[in-house]
mmCIF file of C-alpha atoms in Angstrom:
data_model
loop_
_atom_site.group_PDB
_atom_site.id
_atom_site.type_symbol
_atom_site.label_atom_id
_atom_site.label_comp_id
_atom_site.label_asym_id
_atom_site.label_seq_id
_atom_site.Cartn_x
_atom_site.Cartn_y
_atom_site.Cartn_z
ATOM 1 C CA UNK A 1 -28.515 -30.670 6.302
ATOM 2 C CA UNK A 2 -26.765 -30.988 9.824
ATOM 3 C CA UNK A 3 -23.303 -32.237 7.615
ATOM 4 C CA UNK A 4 -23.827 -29.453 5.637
ATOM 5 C CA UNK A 5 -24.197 -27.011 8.252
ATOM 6 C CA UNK A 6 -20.707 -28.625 10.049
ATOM 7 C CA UNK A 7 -18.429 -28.519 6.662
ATOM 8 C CA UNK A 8 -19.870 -24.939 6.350
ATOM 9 C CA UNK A 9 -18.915 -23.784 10.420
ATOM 10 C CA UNK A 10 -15.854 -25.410 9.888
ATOM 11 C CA UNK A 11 -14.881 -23.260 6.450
ATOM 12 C CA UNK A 12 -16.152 -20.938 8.486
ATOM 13 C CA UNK A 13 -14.146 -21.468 11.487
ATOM 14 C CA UNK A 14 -11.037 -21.939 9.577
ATOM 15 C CA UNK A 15 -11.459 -18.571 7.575
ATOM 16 C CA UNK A 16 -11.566 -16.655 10.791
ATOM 17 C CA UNK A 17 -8.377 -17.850 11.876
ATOM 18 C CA UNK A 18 -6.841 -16.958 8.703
ATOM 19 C CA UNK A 19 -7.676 -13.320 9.025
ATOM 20 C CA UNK A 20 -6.523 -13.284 12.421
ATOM 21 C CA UNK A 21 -3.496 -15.084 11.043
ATOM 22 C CA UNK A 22 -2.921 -12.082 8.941
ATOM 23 C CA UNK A 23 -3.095 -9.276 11.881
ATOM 24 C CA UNK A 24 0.057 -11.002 12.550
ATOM 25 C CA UNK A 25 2.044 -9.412 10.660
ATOM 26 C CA UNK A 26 2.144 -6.222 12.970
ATOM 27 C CA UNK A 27 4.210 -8.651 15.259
ATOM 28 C CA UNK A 28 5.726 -11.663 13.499
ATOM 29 C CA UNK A 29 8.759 -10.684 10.674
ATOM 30 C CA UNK A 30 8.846 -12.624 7.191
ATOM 31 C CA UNK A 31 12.271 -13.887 7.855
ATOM 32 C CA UNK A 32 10.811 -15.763 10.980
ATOM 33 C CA UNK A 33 7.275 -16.612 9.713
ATOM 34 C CA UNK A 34 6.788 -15.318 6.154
ATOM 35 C CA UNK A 35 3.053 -16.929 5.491
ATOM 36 C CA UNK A 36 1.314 -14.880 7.569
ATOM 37 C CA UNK A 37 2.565 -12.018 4.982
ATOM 38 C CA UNK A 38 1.244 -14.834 2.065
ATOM 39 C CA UNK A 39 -2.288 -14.614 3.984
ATOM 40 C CA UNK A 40 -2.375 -10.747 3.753
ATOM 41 C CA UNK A 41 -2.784 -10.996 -0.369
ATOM 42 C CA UNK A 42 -5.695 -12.898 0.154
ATOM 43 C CA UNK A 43 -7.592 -10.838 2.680
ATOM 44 C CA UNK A 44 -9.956 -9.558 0.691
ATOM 45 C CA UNK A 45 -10.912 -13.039 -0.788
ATOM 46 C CA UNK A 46 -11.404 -14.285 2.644
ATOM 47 C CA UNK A 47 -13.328 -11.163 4.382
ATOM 48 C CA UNK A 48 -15.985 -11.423 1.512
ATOM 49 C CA UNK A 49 -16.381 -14.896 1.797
ATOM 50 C CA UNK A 50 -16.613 -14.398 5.538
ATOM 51 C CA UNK A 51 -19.196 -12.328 5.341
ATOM 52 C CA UNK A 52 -21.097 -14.398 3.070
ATOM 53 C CA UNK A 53 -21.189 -17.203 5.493
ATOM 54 C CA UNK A 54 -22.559 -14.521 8.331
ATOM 55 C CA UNK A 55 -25.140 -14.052 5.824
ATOM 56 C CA UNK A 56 -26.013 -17.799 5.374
ATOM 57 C CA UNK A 57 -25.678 -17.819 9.492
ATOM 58 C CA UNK A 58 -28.592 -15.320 9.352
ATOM 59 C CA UNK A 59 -30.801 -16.718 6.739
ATOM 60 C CA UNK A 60 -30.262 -19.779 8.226
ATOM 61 C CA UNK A 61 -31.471 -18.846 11.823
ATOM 62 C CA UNK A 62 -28.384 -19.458 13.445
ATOM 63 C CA UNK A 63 -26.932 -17.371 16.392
ATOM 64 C CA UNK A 64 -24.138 -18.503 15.832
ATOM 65 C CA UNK A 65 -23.991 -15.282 13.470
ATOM 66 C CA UNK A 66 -24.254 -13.015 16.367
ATOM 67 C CA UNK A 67 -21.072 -14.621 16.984
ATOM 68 C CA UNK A 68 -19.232 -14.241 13.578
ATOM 69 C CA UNK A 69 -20.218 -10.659 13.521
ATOM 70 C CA UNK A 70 -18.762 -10.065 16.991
ATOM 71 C CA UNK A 71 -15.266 -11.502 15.546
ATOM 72 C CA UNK A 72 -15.660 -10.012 12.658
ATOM 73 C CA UNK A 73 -15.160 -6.569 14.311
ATOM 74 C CA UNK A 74 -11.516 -7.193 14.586
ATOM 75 C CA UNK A 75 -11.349 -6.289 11.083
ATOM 76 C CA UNK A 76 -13.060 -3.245 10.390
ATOM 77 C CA UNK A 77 -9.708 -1.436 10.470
ATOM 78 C CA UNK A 78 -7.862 -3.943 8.227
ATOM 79 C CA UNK A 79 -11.103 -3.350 5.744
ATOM 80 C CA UNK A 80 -10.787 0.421 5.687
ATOM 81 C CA UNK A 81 -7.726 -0.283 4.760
ATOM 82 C CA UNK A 82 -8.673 -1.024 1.257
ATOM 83 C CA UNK A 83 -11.993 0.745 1.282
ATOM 84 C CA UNK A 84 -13.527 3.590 3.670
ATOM 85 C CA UNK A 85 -15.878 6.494 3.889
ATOM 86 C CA UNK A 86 -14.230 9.096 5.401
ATOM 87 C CA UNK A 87 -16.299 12.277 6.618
ATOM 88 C CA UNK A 88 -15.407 15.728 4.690
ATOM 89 C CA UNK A 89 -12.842 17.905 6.211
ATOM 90 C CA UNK A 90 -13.069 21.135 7.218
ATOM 91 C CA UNK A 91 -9.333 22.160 7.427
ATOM 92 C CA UNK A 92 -7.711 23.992 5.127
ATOM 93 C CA UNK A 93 -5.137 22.249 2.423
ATOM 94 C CA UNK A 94 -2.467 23.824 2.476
ATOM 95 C CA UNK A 95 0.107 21.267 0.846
ATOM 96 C CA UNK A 96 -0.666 19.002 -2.136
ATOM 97 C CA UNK A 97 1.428 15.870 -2.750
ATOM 98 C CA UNK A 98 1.450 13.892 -5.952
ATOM 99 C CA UNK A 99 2.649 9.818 -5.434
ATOM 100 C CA UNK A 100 3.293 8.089 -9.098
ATOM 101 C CA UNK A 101 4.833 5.078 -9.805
ATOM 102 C CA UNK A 102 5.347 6.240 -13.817
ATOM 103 C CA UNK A 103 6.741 2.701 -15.079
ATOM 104 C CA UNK A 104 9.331 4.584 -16.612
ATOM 105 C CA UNK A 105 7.385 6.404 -18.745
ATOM 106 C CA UNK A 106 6.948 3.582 -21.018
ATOM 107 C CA UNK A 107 2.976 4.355 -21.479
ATOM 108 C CA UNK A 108 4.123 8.421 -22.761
ATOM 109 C CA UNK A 109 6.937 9.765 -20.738
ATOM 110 C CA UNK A 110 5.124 13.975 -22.492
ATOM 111 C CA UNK A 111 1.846 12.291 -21.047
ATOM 112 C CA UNK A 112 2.967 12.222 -17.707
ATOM 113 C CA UNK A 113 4.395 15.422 -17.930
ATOM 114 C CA UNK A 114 1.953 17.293 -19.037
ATOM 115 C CA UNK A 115 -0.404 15.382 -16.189
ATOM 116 C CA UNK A 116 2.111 16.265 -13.170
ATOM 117 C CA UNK A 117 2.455 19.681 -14.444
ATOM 118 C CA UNK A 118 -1.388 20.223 -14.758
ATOM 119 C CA UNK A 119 -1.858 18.862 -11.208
ATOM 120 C CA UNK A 120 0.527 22.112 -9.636
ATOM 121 C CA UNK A 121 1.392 19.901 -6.706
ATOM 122 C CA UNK A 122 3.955 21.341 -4.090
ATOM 123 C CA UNK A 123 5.595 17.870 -4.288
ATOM 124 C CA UNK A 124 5.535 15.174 -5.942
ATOM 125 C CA UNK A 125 7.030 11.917 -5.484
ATOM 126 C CA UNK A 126 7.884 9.543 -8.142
ATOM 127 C CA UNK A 127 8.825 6.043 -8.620
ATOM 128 C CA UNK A 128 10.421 4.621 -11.635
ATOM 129 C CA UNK A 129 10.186 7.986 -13.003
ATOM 130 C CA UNK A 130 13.386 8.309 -15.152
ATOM 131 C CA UNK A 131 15.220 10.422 -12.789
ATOM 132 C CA UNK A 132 12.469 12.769 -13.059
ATOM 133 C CA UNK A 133 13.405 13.868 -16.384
ATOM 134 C CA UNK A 134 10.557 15.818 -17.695
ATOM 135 C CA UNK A 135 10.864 19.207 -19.109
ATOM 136 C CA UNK A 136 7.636 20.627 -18.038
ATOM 137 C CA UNK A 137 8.504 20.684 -14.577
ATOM 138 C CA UNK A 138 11.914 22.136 -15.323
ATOM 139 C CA UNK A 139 10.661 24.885 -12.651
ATOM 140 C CA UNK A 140 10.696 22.090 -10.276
ATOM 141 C CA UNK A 141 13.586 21.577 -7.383
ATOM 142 C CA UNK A 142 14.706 17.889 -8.236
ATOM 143 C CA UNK A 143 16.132 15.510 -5.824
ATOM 144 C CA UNK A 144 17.274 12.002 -7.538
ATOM 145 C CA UNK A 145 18.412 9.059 -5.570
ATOM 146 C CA UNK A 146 20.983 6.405 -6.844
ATOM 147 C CA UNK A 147 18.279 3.977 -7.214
ATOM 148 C CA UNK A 148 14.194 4.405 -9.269
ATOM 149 C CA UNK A 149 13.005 7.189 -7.230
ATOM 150 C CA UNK A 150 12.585 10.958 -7.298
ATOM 151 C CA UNK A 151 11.636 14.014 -5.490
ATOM 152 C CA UNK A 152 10.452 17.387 -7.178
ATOM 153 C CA UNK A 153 9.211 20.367 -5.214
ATOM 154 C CA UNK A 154 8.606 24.123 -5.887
ATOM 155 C CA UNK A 155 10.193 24.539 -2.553
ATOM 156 C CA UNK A 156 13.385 24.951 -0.846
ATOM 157 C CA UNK A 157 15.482 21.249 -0.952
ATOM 158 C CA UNK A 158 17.577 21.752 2.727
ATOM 159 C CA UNK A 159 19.068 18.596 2.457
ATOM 160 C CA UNK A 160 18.856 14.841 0.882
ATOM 161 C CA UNK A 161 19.825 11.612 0.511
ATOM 162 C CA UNK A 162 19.443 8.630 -0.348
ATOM 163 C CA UNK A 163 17.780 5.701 2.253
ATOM 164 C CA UNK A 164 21.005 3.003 1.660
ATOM 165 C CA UNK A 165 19.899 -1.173 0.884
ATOM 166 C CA UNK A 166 21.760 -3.474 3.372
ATOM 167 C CA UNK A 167 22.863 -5.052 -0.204
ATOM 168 C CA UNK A 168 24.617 -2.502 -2.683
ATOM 169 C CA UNK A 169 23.618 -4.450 -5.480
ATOM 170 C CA UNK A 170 19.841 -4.539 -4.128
ATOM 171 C CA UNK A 171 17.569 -1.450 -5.889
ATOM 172 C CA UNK A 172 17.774 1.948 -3.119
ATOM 173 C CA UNK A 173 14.485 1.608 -1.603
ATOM 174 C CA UNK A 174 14.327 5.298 -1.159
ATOM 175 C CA UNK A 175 15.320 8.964 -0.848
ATOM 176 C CA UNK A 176 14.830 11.822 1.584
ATOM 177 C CA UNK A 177 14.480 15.208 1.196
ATOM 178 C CA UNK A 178 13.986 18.057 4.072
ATOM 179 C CA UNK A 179 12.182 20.744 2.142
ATOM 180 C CA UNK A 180 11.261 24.008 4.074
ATOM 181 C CA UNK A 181 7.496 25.008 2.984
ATOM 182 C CA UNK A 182 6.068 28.167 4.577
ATOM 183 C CA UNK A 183 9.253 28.725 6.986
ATOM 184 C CA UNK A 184 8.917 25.297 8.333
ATOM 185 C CA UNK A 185 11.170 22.221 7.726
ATOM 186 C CA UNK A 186 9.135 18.386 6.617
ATOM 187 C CA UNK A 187 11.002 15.346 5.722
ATOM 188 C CA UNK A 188 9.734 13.856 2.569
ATOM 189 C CA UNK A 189 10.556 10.588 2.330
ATOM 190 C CA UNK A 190 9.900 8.753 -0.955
ATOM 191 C CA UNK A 191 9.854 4.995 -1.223
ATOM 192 C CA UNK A 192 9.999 2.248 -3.429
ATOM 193 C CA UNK A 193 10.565 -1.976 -1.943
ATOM 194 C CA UNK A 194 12.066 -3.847 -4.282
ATOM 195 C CA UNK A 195 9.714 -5.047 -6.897
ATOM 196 C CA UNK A 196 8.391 -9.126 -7.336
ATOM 197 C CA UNK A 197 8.940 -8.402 -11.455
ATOM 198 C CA UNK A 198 5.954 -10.167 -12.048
ATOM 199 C CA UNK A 199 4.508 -10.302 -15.636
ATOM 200 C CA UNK A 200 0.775 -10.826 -15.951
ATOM 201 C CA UNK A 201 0.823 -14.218 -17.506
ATOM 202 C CA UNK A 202 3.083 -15.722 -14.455
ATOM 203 C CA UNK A 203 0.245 -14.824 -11.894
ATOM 204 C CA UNK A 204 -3.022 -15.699 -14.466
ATOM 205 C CA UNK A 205 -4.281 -19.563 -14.038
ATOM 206 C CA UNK A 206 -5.669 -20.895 -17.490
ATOM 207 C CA UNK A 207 -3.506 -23.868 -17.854
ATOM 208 C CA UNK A 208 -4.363 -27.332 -16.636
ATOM 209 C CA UNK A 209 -4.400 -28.087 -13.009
ATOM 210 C CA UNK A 210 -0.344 -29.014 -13.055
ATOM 211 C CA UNK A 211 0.371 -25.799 -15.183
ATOM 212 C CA UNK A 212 -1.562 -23.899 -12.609
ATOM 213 C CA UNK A 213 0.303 -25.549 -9.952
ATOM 214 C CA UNK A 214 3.772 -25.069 -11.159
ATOM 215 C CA UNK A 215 2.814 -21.388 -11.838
ATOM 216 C CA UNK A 216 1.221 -21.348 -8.083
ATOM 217 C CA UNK A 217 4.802 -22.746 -6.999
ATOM 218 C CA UNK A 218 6.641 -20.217 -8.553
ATOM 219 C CA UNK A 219 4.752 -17.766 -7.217
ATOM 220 C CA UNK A 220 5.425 -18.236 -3.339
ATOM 221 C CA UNK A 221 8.803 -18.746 -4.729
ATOM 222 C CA UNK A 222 9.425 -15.414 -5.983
ATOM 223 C CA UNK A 223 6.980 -14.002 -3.004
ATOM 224 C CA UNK A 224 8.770 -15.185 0.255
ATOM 225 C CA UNK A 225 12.099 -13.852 -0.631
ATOM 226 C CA UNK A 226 10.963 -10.628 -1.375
ATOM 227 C CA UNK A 227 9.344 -10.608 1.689
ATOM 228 C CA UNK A 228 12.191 -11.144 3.105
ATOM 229 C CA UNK A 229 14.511 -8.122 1.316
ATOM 230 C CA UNK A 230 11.361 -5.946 2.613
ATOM 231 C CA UNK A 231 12.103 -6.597 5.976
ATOM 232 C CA UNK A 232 15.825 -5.005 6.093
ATOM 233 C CA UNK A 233 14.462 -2.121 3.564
ATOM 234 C CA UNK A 234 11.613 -1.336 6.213
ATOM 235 C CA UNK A 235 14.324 -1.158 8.467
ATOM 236 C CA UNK A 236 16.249 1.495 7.177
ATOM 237 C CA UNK A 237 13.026 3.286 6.051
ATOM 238 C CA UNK A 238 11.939 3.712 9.454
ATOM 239 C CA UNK A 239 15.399 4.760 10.929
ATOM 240 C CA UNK A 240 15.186 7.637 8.594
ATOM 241 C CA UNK A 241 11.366 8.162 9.979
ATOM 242 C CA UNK A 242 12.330 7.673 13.766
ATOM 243 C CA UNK A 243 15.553 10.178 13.455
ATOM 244 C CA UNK A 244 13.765 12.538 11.546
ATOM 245 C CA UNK A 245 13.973 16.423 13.407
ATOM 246 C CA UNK A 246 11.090 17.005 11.560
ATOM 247 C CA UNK A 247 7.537 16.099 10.578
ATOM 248 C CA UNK A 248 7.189 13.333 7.928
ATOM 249 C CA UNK A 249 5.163 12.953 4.975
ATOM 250 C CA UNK A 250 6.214 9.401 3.336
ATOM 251 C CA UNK A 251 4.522 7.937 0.407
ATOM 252 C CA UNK A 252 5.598 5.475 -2.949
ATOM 253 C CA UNK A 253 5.261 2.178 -4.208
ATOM 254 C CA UNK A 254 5.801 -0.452 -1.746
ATOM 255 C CA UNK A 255 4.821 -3.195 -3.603
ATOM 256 C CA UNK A 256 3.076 -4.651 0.022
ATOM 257 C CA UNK A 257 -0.997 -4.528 -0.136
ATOM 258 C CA UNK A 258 -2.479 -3.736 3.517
ATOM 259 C CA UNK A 259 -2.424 -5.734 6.460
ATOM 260 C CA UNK A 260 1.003 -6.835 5.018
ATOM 261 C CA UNK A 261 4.664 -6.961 7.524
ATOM 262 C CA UNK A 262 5.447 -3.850 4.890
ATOM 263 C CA UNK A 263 2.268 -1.793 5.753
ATOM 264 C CA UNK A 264 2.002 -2.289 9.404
ATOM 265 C CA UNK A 265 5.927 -1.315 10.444
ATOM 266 C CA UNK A 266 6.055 1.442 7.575
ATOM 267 C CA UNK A 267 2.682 3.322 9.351
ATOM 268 C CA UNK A 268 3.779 2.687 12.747
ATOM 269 C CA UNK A 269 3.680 6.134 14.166
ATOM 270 C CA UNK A 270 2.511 7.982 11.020
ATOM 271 C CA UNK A 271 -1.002 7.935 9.791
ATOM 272 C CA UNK A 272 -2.462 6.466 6.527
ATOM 273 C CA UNK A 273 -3.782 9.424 4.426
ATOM 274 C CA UNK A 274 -6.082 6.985 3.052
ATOM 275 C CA UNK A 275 -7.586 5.758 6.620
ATOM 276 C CA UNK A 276 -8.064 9.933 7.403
ATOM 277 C CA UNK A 277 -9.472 10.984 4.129
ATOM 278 C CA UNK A 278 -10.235 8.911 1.816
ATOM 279 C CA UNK A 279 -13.653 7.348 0.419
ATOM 280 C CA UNK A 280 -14.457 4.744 -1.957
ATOM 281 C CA UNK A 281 -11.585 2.037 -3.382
ATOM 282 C CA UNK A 282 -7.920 2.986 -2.393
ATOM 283 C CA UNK A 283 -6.867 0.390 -5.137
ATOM 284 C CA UNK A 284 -3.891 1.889 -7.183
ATOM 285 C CA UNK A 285 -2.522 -1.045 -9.189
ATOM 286 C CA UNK A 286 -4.800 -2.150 -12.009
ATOM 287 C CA UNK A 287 -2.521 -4.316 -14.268
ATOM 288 C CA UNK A 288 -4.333 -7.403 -12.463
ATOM 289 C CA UNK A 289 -8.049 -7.866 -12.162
ATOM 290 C CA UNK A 290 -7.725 -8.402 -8.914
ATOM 291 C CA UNK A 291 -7.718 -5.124 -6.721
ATOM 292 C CA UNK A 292 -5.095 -4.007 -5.175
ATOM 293 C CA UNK A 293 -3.727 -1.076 -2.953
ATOM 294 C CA UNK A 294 0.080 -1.030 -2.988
ATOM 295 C CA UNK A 295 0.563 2.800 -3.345
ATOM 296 C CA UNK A 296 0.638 4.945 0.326
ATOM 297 C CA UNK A 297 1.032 8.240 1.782
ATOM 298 C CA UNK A 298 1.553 8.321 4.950
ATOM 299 C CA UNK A 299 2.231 11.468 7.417
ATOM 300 C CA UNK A 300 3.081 12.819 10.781
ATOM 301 C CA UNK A 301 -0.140 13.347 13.282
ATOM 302 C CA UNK A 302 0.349 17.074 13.265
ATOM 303 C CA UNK A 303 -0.059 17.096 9.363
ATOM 304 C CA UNK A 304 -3.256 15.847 9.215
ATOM 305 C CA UNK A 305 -5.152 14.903 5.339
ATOM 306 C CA UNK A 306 -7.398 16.560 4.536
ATOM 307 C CA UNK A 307 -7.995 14.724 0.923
ATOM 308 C CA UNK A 308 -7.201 11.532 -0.777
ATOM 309 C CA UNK A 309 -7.808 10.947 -4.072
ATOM 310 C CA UNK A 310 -6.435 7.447 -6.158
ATOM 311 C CA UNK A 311 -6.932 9.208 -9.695
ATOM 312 C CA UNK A 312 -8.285 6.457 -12.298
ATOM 313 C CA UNK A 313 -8.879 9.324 -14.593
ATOM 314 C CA UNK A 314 -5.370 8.680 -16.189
ATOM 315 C CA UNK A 315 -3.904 5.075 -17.511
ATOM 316 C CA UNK A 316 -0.207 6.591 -17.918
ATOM 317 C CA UNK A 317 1.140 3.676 -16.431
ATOM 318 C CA UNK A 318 0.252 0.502 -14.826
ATOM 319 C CA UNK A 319 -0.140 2.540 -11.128
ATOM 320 C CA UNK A 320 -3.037 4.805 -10.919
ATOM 321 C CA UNK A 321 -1.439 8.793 -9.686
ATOM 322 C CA UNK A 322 -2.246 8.960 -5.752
ATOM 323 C CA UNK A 323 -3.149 12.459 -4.446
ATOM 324 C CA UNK A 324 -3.563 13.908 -1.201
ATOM 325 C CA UNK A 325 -3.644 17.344 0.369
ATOM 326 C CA UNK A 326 -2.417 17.768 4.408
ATOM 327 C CA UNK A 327 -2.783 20.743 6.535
ATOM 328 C CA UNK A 328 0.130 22.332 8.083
ATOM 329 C CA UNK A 329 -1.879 23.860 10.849
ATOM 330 C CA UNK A 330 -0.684 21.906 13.441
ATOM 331 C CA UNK A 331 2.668 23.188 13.060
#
């Protein structure tokens, strides 16, 4: 029982450090270190089977839990990252934004429509949306960028453009827009890193052991470079944040889950709508079984959510319709 008890402290052991190898990624960029970005996919793996080991600790007697527990703290944040309880809020909404990655309206481009119309959002914010191009929101401002995003509002465009890639022949990874609501000026900004492209039966393992180690291969193949693209578009995403006159309200596809290089330099000084509002699963991408949250809105501290809602009501695409609502009052 003792050599059982070691093997299981040392899984143990060696699971902790792997989360803590993925808070990394706040400091350490993919181009230098990219696996601490690798370890950030499987963080939700790992934290459940971390705390089912605290819960052998404790069944077991051992207070050595105590001290699991204590470590374990470092990762409340990271976990309400993917799933939180956030108290009701007693401000008033007076924006709603709509985030949509519509797969290019491939699962019924009059569906989607007819969904973003029904919603009556002051903005919404699409990715691979087709340039926007849906005839019930013709009473919609549009704002398209060179690359797969677009920006529709009800209110006044002041200015836009696109957010340049460091490659020309690399996808846009995003647009801005300056839209005056209620005599005051926001930047929108709109986002979408370049995509992995993978198809569902390149990441499922149901082959033998080499087929599922050739397809494991590719994987962190087609992973690390794209890691590595993400790192110059963050860069030019948060120029456009950091020069911004104006309060920002960011959101889109950024194909990076939490706790990811992506998440941590795209939310550094904004605030994750999600973290301030939401309750329940903030998983938005439910092509794979596994969960996972790669769809964000993020916003300035004086616009504060006030709601945050991943709708699973809809399957118009392989992204579930984020919504959120933000009070201006601290303007």
């Amino acid at each position: 029982m003792k050599i059982f008890r070691l093997i299981i402290l040392v899984i143990h052991l060696g699971i902790l450090f792997l989360l803590l190898g993925s808070l990394l990624n706040a400091y350490v960029p993919p181009k230098i270190f990219p696996w601490f970005n690798l370890l950030s996919l499987g963080f939700p793996v790992l934290m459940i089977v971390y705390v089912i080991l605290i819960v052998f600790w404790i069944l077991s007697w051992k207070k050595r839990a105590f001290v699991f527990m204590f470590a374990g703290l470092a990762f409340i944040n990271p976990v309400k990252r993917i799933v939180n309880f956030s108290s009701d809020k007693k401000e008033k909404a007076d924006v709603k934004i709509v985030s949509f990655n519509a797969k290019g309206g491939l699962m019924g481009q009059e569906a989607i429509g007819r969904y973003l119309k029904s919603q009556g959002a002051d903005v919404i914010l699409l990715q691979e949306g087709r340039g926007g191009d849906f005839p019930m929101l013709e009473d919609y401002k549009k704002v398209t960028s060179s690359g797969t995003v677009t920006i529709l509002t009800k209110h006044k465009v002041l200015s836009s453009k696109d957010i340049g890639s460091p490659d020309k022949s690399e996808i846009i990874p995003g647009v801005q827009a300056d839209i005056e609501i209620k005599g005051k000026v926001y930047r929108f900004i709109d986002i979408y890193l370049h995509p992995f492209k993978f198809e569902r039966d390149m990441v499922t393992l149901n082959g033998s052991s080499e087929a599922n180690e050739q397809k494991l291969k590719d994987i962190v193949r087609r992973l690390v470079p794209t890691f590595k693209k993400h790192q110059d578009q963050v860069t030019l995403i948060q120029h456009a944040v950091e020069n911004s006159p104006y309060p920002v309200i960011m959101a889109g596809d950024f194909n990076s889950v939490p706790n990811s290089y992506e998440y941590y330099h795209l939310v550094a000084g904004l605030e994750d709508a999600f973290l301030n509002a939401g309750k329940g699963s903030a998983t938005s991408f439910h092509d794979y079984k596994f969960p996972i949250r790669i769809d964000y809105i993020f916003s300035s501290k004086s616009i504060p959510a006030v709601s945050y809602v991943v709708d699973r009501s809809v399957r118009l695409s392989d992204h579930y319709p984020v919504i959120s609502e933000f009070s201006l009052n601290g303007q």
